[in-house]
JSON list of C-alpha atoms in Angstrom, two decimals:
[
{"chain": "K", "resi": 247, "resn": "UNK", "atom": "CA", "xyz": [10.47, 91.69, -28.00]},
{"chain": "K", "resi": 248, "resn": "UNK", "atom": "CA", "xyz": [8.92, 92.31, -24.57]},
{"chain": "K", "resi": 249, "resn": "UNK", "atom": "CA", "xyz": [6.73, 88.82, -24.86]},
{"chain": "K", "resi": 250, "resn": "UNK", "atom": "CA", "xyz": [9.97, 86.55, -25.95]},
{"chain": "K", "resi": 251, "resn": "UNK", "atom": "CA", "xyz": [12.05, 88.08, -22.66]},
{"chain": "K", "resi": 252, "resn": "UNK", "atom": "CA", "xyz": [9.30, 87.48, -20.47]},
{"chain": "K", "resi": 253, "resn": "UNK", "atom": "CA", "xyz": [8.44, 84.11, -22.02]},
{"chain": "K", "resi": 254, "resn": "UNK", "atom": "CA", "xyz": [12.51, 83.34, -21.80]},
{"chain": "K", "resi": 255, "resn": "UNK", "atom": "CA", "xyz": [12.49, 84.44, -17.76]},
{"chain": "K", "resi": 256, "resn": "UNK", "atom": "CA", "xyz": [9.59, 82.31, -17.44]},
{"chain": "K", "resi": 257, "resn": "UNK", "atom": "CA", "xyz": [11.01, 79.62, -19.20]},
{"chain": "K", "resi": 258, "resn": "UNK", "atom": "CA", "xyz": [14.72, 79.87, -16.95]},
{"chain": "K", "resi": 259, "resn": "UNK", "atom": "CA", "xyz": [12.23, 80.49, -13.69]},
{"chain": "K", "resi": 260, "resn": "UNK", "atom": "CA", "xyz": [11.61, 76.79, -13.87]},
{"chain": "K", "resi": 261, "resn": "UNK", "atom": "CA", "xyz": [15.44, 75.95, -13.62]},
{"chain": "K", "resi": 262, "resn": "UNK", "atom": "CA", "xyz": [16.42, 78.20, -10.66]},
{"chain": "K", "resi": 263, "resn": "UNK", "atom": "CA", "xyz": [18.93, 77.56, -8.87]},
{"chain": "K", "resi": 264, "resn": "UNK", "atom": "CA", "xyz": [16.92, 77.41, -5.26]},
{"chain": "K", "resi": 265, "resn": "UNK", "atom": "CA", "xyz": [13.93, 74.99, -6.69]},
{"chain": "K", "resi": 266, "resn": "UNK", "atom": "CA", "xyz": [13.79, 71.61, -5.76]},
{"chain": "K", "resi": 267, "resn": "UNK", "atom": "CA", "xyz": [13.13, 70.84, -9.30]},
{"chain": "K", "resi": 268, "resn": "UNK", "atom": "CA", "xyz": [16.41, 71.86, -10.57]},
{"chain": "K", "resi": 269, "resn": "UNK", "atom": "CA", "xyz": [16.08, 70.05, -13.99]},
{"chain": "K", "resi": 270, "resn": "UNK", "atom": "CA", "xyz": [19.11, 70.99, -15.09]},
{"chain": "K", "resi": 271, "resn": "UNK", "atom": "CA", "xyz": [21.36, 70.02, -12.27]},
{"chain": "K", "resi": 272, "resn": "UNK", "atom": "CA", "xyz": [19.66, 66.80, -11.90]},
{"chain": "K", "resi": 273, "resn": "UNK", "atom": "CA", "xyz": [20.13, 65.88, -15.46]},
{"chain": "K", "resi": 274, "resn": "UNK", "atom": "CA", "xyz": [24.17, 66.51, -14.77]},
{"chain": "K", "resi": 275, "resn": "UNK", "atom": "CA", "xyz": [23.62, 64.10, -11.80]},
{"chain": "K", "resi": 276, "resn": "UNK", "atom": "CA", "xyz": [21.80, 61.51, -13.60]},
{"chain": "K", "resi": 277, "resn": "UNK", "atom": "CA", "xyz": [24.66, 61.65, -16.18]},
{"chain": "K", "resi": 278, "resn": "UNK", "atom": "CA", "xyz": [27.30, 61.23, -13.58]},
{"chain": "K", "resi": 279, "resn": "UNK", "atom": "CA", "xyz": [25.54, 58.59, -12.35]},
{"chain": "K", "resi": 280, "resn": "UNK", "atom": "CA", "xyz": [25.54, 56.78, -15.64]},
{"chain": "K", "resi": 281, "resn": "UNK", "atom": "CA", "xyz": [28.92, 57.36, -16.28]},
{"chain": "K", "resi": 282, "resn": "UNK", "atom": "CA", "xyz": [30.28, 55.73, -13.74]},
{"chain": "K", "resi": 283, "resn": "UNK", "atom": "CA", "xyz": [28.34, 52.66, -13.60]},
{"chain": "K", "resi": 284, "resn": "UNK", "atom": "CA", "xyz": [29.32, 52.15, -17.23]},
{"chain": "K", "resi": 285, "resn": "UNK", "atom": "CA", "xyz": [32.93, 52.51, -16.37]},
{"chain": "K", "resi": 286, "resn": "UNK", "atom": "CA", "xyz": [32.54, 50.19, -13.76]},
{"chain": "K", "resi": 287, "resn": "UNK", "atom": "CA", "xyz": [30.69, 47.71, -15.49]},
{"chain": "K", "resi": 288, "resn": "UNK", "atom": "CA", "xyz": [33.29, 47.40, -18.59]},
{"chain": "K", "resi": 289, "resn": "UNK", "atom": "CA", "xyz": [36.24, 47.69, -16.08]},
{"chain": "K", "resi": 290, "resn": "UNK", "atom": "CA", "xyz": [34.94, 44.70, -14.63]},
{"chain": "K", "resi": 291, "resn": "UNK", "atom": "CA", "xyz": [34.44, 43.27, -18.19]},
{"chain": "K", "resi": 292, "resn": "UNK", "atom": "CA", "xyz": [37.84, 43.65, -19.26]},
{"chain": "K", "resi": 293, "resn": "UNK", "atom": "CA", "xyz": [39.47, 42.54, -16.54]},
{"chain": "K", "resi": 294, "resn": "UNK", "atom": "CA", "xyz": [37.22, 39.33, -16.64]},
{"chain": "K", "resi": 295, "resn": "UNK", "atom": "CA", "xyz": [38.65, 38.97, -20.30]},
{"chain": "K", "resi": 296, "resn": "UNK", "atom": "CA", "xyz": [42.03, 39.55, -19.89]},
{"chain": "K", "resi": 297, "resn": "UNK", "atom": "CA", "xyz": [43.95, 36.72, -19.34]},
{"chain": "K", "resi": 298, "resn": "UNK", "atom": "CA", "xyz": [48.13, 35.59, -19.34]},
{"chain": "K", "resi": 299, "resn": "UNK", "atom": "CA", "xyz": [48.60, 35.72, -22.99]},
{"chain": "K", "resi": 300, "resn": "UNK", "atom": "CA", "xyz": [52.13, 33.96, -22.88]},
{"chain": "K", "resi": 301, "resn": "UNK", "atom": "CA", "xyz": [51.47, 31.91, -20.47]},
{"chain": "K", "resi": 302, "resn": "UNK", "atom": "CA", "xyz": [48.36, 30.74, -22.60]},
{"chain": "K", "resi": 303, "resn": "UNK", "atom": "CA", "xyz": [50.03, 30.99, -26.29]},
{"chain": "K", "resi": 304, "resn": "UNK", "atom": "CA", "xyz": [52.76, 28.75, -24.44]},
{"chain": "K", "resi": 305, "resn": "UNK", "atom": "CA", "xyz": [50.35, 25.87, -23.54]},
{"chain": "K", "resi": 306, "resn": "UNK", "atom": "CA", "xyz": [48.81, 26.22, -26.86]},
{"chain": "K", "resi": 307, "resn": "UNK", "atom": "CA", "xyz": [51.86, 25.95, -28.42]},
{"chain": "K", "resi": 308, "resn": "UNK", "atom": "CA", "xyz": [52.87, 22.66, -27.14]},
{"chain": "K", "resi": 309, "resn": "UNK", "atom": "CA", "xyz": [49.86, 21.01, -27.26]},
{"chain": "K", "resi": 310, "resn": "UNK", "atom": "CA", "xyz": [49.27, 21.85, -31.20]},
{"chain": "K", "resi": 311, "resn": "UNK", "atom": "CA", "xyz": [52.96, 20.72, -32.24]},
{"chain": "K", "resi": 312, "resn": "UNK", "atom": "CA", "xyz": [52.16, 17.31, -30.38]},
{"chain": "K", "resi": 313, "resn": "UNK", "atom": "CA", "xyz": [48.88, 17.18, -31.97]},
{"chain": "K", "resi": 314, "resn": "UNK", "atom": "CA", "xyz": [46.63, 17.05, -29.47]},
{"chain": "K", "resi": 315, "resn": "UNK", "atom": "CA", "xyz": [44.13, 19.56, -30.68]},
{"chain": "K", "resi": 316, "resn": "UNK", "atom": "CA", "xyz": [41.03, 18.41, -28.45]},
{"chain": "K", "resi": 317, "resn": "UNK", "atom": "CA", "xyz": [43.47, 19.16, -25.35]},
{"chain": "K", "resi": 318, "resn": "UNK", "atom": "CA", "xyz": [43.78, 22.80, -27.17]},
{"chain": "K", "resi": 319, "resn": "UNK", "atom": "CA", "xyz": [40.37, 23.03, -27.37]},
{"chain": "K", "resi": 320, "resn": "UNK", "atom": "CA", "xyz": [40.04, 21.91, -23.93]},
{"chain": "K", "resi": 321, "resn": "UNK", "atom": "CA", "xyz": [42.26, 24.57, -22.74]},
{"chain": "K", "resi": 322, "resn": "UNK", "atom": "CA", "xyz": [40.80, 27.47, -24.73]},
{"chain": "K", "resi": 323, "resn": "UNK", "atom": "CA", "xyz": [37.27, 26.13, -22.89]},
{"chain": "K", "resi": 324, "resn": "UNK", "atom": "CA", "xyz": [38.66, 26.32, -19.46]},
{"chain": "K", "resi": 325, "resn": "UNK", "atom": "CA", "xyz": [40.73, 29.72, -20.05]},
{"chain": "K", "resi": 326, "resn": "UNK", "atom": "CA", "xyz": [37.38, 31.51, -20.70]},
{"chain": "K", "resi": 327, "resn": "UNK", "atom": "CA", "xyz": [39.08, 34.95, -21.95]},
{"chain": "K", "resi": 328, "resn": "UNK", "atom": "CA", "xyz": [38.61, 36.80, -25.11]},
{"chain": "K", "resi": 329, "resn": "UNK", "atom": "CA", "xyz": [41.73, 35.86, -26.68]},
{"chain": "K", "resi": 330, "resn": "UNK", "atom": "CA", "xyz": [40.90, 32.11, -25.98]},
{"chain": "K", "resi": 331, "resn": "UNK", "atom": "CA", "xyz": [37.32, 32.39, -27.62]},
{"chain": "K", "resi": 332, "resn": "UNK", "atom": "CA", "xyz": [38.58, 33.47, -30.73]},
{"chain": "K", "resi": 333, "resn": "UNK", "atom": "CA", "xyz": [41.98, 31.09, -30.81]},
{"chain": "K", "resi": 334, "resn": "UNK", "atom": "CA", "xyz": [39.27, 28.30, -30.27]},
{"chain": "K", "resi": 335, "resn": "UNK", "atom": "CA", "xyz": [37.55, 29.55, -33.16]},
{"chain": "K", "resi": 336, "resn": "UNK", "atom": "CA", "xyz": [40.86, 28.87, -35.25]},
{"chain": "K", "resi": 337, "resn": "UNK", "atom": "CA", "xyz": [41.79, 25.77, -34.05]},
{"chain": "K", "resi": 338, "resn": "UNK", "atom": "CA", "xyz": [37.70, 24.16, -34.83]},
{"chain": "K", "resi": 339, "resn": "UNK", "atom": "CA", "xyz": [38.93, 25.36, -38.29]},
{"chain": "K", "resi": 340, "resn": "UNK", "atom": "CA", "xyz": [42.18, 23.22, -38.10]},
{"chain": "K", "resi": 341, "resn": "UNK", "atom": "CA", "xyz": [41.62, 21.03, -40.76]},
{"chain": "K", "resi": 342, "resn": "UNK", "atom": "CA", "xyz": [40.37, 23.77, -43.36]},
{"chain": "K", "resi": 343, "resn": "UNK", "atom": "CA", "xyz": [42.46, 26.54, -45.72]},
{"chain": "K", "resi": 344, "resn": "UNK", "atom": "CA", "xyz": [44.46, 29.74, -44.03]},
{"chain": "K", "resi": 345, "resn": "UNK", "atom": "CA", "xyz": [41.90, 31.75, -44.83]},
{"chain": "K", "resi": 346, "resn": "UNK", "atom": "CA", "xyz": [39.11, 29.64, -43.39]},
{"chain": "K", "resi": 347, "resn": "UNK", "atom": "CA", "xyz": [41.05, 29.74, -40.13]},
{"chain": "K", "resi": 348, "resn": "UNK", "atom": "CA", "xyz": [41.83, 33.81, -40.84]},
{"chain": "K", "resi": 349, "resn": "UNK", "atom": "CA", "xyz": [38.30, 34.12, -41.37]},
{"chain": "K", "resi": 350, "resn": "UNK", "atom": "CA", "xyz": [36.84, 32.54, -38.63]},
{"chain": "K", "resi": 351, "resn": "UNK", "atom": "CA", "xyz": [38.97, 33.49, -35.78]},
{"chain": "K", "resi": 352, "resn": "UNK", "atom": "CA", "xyz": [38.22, 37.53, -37.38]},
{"chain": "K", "resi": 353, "resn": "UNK", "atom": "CA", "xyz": [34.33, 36.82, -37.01]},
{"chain": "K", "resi": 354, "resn": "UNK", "atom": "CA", "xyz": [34.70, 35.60, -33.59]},
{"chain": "K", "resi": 355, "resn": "UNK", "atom": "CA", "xyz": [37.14, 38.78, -33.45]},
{"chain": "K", "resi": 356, "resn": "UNK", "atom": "CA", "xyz": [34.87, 40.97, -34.60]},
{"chain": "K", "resi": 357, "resn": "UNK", "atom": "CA", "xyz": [32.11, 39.74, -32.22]},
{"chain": "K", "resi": 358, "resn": "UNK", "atom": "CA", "xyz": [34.34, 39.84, -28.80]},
{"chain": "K", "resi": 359, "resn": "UNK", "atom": "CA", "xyz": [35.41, 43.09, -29.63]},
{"chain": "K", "resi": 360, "resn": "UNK", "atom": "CA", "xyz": [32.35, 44.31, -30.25]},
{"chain": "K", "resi": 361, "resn": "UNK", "atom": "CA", "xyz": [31.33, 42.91, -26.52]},
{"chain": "K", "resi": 362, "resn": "UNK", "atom": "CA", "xyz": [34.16, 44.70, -24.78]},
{"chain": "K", "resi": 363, "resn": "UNK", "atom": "CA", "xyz": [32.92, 47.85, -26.71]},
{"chain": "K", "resi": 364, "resn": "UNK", "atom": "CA", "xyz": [29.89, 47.54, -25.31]},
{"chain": "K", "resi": 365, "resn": "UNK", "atom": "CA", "xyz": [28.33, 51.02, -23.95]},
{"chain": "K", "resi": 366, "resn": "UNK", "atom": "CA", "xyz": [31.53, 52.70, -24.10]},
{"chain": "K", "resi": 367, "resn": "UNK", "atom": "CA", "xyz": [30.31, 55.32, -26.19]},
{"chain": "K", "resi": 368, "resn": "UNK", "atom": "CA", "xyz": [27.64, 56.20, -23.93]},
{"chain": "K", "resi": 369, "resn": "UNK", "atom": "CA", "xyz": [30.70, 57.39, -21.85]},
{"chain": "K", "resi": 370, "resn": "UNK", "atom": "CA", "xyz": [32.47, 59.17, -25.11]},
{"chain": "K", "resi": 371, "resn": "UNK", "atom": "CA", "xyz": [28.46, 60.43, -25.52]},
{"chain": "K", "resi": 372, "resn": "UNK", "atom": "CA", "xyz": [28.29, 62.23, -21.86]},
{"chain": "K", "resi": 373, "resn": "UNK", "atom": "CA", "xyz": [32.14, 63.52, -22.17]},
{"chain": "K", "resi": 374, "resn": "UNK", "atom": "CA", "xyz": [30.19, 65.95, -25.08]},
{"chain": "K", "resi": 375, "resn": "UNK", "atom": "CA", "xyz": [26.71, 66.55, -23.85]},
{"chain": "K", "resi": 376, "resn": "UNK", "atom": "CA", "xyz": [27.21, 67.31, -20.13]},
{"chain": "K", "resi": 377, "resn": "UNK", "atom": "CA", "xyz": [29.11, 70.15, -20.51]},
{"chain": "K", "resi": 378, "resn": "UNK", "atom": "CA", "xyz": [26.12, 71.23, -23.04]},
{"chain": "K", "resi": 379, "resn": "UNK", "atom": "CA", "xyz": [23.66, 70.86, -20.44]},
{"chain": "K", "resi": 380, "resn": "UNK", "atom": "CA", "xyz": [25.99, 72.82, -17.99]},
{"chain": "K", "resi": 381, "resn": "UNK", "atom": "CA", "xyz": [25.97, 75.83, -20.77]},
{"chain": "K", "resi": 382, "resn": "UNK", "atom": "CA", "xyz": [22.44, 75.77, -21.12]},
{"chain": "K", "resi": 383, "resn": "UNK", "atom": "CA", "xyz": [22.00, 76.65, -17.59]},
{"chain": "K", "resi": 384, "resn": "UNK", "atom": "CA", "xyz": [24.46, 79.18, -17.40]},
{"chain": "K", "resi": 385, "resn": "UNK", "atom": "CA", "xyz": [22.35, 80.58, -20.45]},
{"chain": "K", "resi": 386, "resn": "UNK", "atom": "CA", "xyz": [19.19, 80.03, -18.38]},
{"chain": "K", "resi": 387, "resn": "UNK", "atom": "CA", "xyz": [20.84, 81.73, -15.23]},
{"chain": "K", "resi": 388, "resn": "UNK", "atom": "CA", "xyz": [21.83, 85.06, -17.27]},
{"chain": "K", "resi": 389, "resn": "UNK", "atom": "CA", "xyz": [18.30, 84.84, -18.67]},
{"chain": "K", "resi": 390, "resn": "UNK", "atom": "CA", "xyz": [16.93, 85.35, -15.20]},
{"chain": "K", "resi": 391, "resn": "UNK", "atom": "CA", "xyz": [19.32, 87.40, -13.83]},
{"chain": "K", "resi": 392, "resn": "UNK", "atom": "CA", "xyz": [18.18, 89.97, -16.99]},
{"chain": "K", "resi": 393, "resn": "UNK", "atom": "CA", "xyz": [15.00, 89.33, -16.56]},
{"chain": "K", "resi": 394, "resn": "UNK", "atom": "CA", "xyz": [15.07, 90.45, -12.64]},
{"chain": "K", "resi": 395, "resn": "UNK", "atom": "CA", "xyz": [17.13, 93.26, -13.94]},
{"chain": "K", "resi": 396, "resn": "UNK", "atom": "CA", "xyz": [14.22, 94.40, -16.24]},
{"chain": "K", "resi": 397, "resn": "UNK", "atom": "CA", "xyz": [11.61, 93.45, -14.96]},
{"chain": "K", "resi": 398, "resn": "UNK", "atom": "CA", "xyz": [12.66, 95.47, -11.26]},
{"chain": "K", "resi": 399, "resn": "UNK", "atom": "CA", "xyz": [13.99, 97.89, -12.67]},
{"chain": "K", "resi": 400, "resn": "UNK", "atom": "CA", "xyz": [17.57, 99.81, -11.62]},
{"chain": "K", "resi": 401, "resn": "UNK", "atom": "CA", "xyz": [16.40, 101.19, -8.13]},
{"chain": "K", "resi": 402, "resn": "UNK", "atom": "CA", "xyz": [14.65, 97.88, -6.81]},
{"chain": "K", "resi": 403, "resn": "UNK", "atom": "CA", "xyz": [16.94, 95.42, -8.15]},
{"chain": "K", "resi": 404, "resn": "UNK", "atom": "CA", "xyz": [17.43, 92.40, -5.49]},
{"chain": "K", "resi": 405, "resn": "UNK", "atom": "CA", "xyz": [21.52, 92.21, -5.32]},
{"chain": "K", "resi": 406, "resn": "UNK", "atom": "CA", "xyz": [20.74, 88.50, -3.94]},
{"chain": "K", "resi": 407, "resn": "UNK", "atom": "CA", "xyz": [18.17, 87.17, -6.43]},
{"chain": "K", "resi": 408, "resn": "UNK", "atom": "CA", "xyz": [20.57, 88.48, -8.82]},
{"chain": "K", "resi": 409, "resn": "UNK", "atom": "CA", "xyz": [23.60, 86.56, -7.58]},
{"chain": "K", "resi": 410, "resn": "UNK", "atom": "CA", "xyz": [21.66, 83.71, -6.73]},
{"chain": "K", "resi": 411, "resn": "UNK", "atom": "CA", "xyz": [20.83, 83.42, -10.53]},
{"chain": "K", "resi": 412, "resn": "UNK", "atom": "CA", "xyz": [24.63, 84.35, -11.26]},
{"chain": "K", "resi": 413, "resn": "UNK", "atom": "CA", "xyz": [25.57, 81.82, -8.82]},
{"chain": "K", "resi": 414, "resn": "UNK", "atom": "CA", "xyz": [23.10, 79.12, -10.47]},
{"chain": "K", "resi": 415, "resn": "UNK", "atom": "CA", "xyz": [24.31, 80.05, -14.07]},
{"chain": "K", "resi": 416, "resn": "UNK", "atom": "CA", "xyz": [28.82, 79.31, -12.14]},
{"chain": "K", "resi": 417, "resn": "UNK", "atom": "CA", "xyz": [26.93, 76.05, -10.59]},
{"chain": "K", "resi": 418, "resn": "UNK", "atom": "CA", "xyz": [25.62, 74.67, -14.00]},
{"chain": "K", "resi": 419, "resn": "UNK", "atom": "CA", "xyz": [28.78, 75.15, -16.04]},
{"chain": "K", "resi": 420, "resn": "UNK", "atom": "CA", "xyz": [31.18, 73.40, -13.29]},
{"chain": "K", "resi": 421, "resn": "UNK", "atom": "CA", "xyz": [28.69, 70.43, -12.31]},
{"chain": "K", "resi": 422, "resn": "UNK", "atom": "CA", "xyz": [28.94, 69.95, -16.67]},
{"chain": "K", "resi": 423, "resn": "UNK", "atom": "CA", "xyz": [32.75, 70.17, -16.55]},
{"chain": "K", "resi": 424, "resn": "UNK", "atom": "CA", "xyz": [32.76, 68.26, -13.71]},
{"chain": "K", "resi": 425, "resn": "UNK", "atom": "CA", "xyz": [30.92, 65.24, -15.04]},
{"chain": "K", "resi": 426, "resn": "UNK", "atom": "CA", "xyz": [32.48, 65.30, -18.26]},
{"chain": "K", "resi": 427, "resn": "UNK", "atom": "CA", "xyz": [36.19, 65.47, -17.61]},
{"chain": "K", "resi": 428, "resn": "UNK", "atom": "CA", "xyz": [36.10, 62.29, -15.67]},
{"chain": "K", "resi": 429, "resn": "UNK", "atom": "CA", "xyz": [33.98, 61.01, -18.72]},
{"chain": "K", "resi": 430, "resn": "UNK", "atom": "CA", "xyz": [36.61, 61.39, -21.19]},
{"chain": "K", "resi": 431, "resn": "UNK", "atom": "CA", "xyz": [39.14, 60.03, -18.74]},
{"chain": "K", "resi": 432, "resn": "UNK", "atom": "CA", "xyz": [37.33, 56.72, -18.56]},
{"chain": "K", "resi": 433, "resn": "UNK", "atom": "CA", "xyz": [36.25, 56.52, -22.39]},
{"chain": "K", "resi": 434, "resn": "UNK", "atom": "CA", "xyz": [39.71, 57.02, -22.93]},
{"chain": "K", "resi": 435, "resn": "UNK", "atom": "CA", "xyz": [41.07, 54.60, -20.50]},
{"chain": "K", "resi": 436, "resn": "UNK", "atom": "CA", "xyz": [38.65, 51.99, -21.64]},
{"chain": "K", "resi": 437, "resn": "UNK", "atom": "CA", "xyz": [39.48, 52.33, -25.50]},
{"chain": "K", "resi": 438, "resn": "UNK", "atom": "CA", "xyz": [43.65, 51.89, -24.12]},
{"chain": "K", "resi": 439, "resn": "UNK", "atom": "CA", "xyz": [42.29, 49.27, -22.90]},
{"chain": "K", "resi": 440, "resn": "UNK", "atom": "CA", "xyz": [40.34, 47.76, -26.23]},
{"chain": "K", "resi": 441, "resn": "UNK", "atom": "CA", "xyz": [43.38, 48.42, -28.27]},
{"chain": "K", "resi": 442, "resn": "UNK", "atom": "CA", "xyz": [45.59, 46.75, -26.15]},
{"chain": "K", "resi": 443, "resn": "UNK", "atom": "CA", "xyz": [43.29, 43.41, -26.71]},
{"chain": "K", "resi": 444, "resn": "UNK", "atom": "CA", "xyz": [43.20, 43.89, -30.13]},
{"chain": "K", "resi": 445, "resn": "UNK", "atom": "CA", "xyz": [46.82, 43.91, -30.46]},
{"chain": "K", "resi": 446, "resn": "UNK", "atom": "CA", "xyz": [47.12, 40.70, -28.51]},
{"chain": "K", "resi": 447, "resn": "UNK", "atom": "CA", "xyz": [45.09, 39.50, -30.78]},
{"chain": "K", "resi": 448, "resn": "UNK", "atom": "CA", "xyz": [46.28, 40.06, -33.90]},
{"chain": "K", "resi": 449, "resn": "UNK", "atom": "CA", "xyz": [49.68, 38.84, -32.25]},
{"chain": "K", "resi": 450, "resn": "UNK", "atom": "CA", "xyz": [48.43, 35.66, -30.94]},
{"chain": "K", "resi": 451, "resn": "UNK", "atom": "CA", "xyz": [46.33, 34.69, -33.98]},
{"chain": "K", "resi": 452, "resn": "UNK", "atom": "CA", "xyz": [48.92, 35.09, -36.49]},
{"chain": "K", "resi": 453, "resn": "UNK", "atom": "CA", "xyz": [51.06, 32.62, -34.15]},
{"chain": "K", "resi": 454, "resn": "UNK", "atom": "CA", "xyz": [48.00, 29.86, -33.76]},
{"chain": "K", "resi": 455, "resn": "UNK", "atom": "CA", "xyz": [47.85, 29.96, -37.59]},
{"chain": "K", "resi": 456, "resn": "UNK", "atom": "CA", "xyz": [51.21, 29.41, -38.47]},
{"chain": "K", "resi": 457, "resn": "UNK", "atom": "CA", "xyz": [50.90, 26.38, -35.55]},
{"chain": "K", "resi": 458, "resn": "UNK", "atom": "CA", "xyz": [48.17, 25.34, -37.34]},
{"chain": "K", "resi": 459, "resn": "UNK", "atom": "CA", "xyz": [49.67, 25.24, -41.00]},
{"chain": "K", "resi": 460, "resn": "UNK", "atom": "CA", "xyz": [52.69, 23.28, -40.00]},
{"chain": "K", "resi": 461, "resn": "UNK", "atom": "CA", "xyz": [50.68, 21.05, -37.74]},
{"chain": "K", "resi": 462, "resn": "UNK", "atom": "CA", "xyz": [48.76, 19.86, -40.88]},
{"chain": "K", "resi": 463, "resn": "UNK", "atom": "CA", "xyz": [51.97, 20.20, -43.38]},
{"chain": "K", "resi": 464, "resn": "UNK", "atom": "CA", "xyz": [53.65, 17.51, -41.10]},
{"chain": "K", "resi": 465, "resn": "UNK", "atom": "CA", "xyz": [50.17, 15.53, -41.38]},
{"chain": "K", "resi": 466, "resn": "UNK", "atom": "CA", "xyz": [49.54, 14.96, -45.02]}
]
């Protein structure tokens, strides 16, 4: 018993508080530091892929019900959003069965979504772990301050190496909460975000179909 609490206060002696290897606190800022690069990165992404969807599904429109479907192409090409990658995947399919088009504009679906997902778990990942890491040294900082307790004994305990390790063990636990609450704000935020893509989507590719359809009804 005696060899595990002095192994565990020489253990948590490599985590305190007043070291400038502070493993703990630095792995909370490295995750912070991830975190928001992420968030900026696929903020930027989305906002590069979003696009006016009416204004878009308008020139679509008029171009497929006069025919022109190189023009549509043409426009999809120069829109350059995600919604226009995957209505351009549709209207290459123009000439083939409903569920040829269905099927193609879900695969290029599939894929964009998949590219505006990209790394947003890691956020979702540090939301859970961070305020792990915090516990662990708030575990590591009651270890110590034990271990002082012990190890002086009651008439030479050191009130401040005491508080500093009650003070590291407080530190640890907010820096944790502090990185992960924003994390799940922005994990959050992006996913909104995602969903309200997909719904355009599923919205605007159900209209390019039907376009399509009667386009080639009128045709044969």
């Amino acid at each position: 018993m005696d060899i595990n609490l002095s192994f565990c206060a020489i253990f948590a002696s490599f985590f305190n508080y007043g070291t400038n290897w502070n493993l703990i606190l630095f792995i909370i800022i490295g995750c912070s530091v991830v975190s928001f690069t992420i968030f900026i990165e696929r903020l930027m992404q989305l906002n590069r892929s979003e696009i006016d969807t009416n204004q878009f599904i308008i020139s679509m429109r008029k171009t497929i019900k006069e025919g022109n479907l190189v023009e549509a192409i043409h426009v999809c090409e120069q829109t350059r959003g995600t919604i226009a990658t995957i209505i351009k995947a549709g209207v290459l399919k123009h000439n083939r069965s409903k569920e040829q088009i269905e099927s193609a504009m879900e695969m290029a679906g599939l894929i964009e979504i998949a590219r505006l997902e990209k790394n947003a778990k890691i956020l979702s990942l540090i939301a859970h772990v961070a305020p792990l890491i915090g516990l662990l040294g708030t575990v590591l900082g009651f270890i110590q301050a034990f271990a002082e307790m012990r190890l002086s004994g009651l008439v030479d305990i050191s009130a401040s190496r005491i508080g500093e390790a009650m003070e590291y063990a407080l530190v640890t636990t907010a820096a944790g909460l502090v990185v992960a609450i924003p994390s799940v704000l922005a994990y959050n935020y992006i996913v909104s975000r995602i969903e309200g893509f997909v719904l355009e989507i599923q919205t605007s590719s159900v209209e390019i179909v039907e376009l399509l359809l009667e386009r080639e009804e009128e045709y044969t």
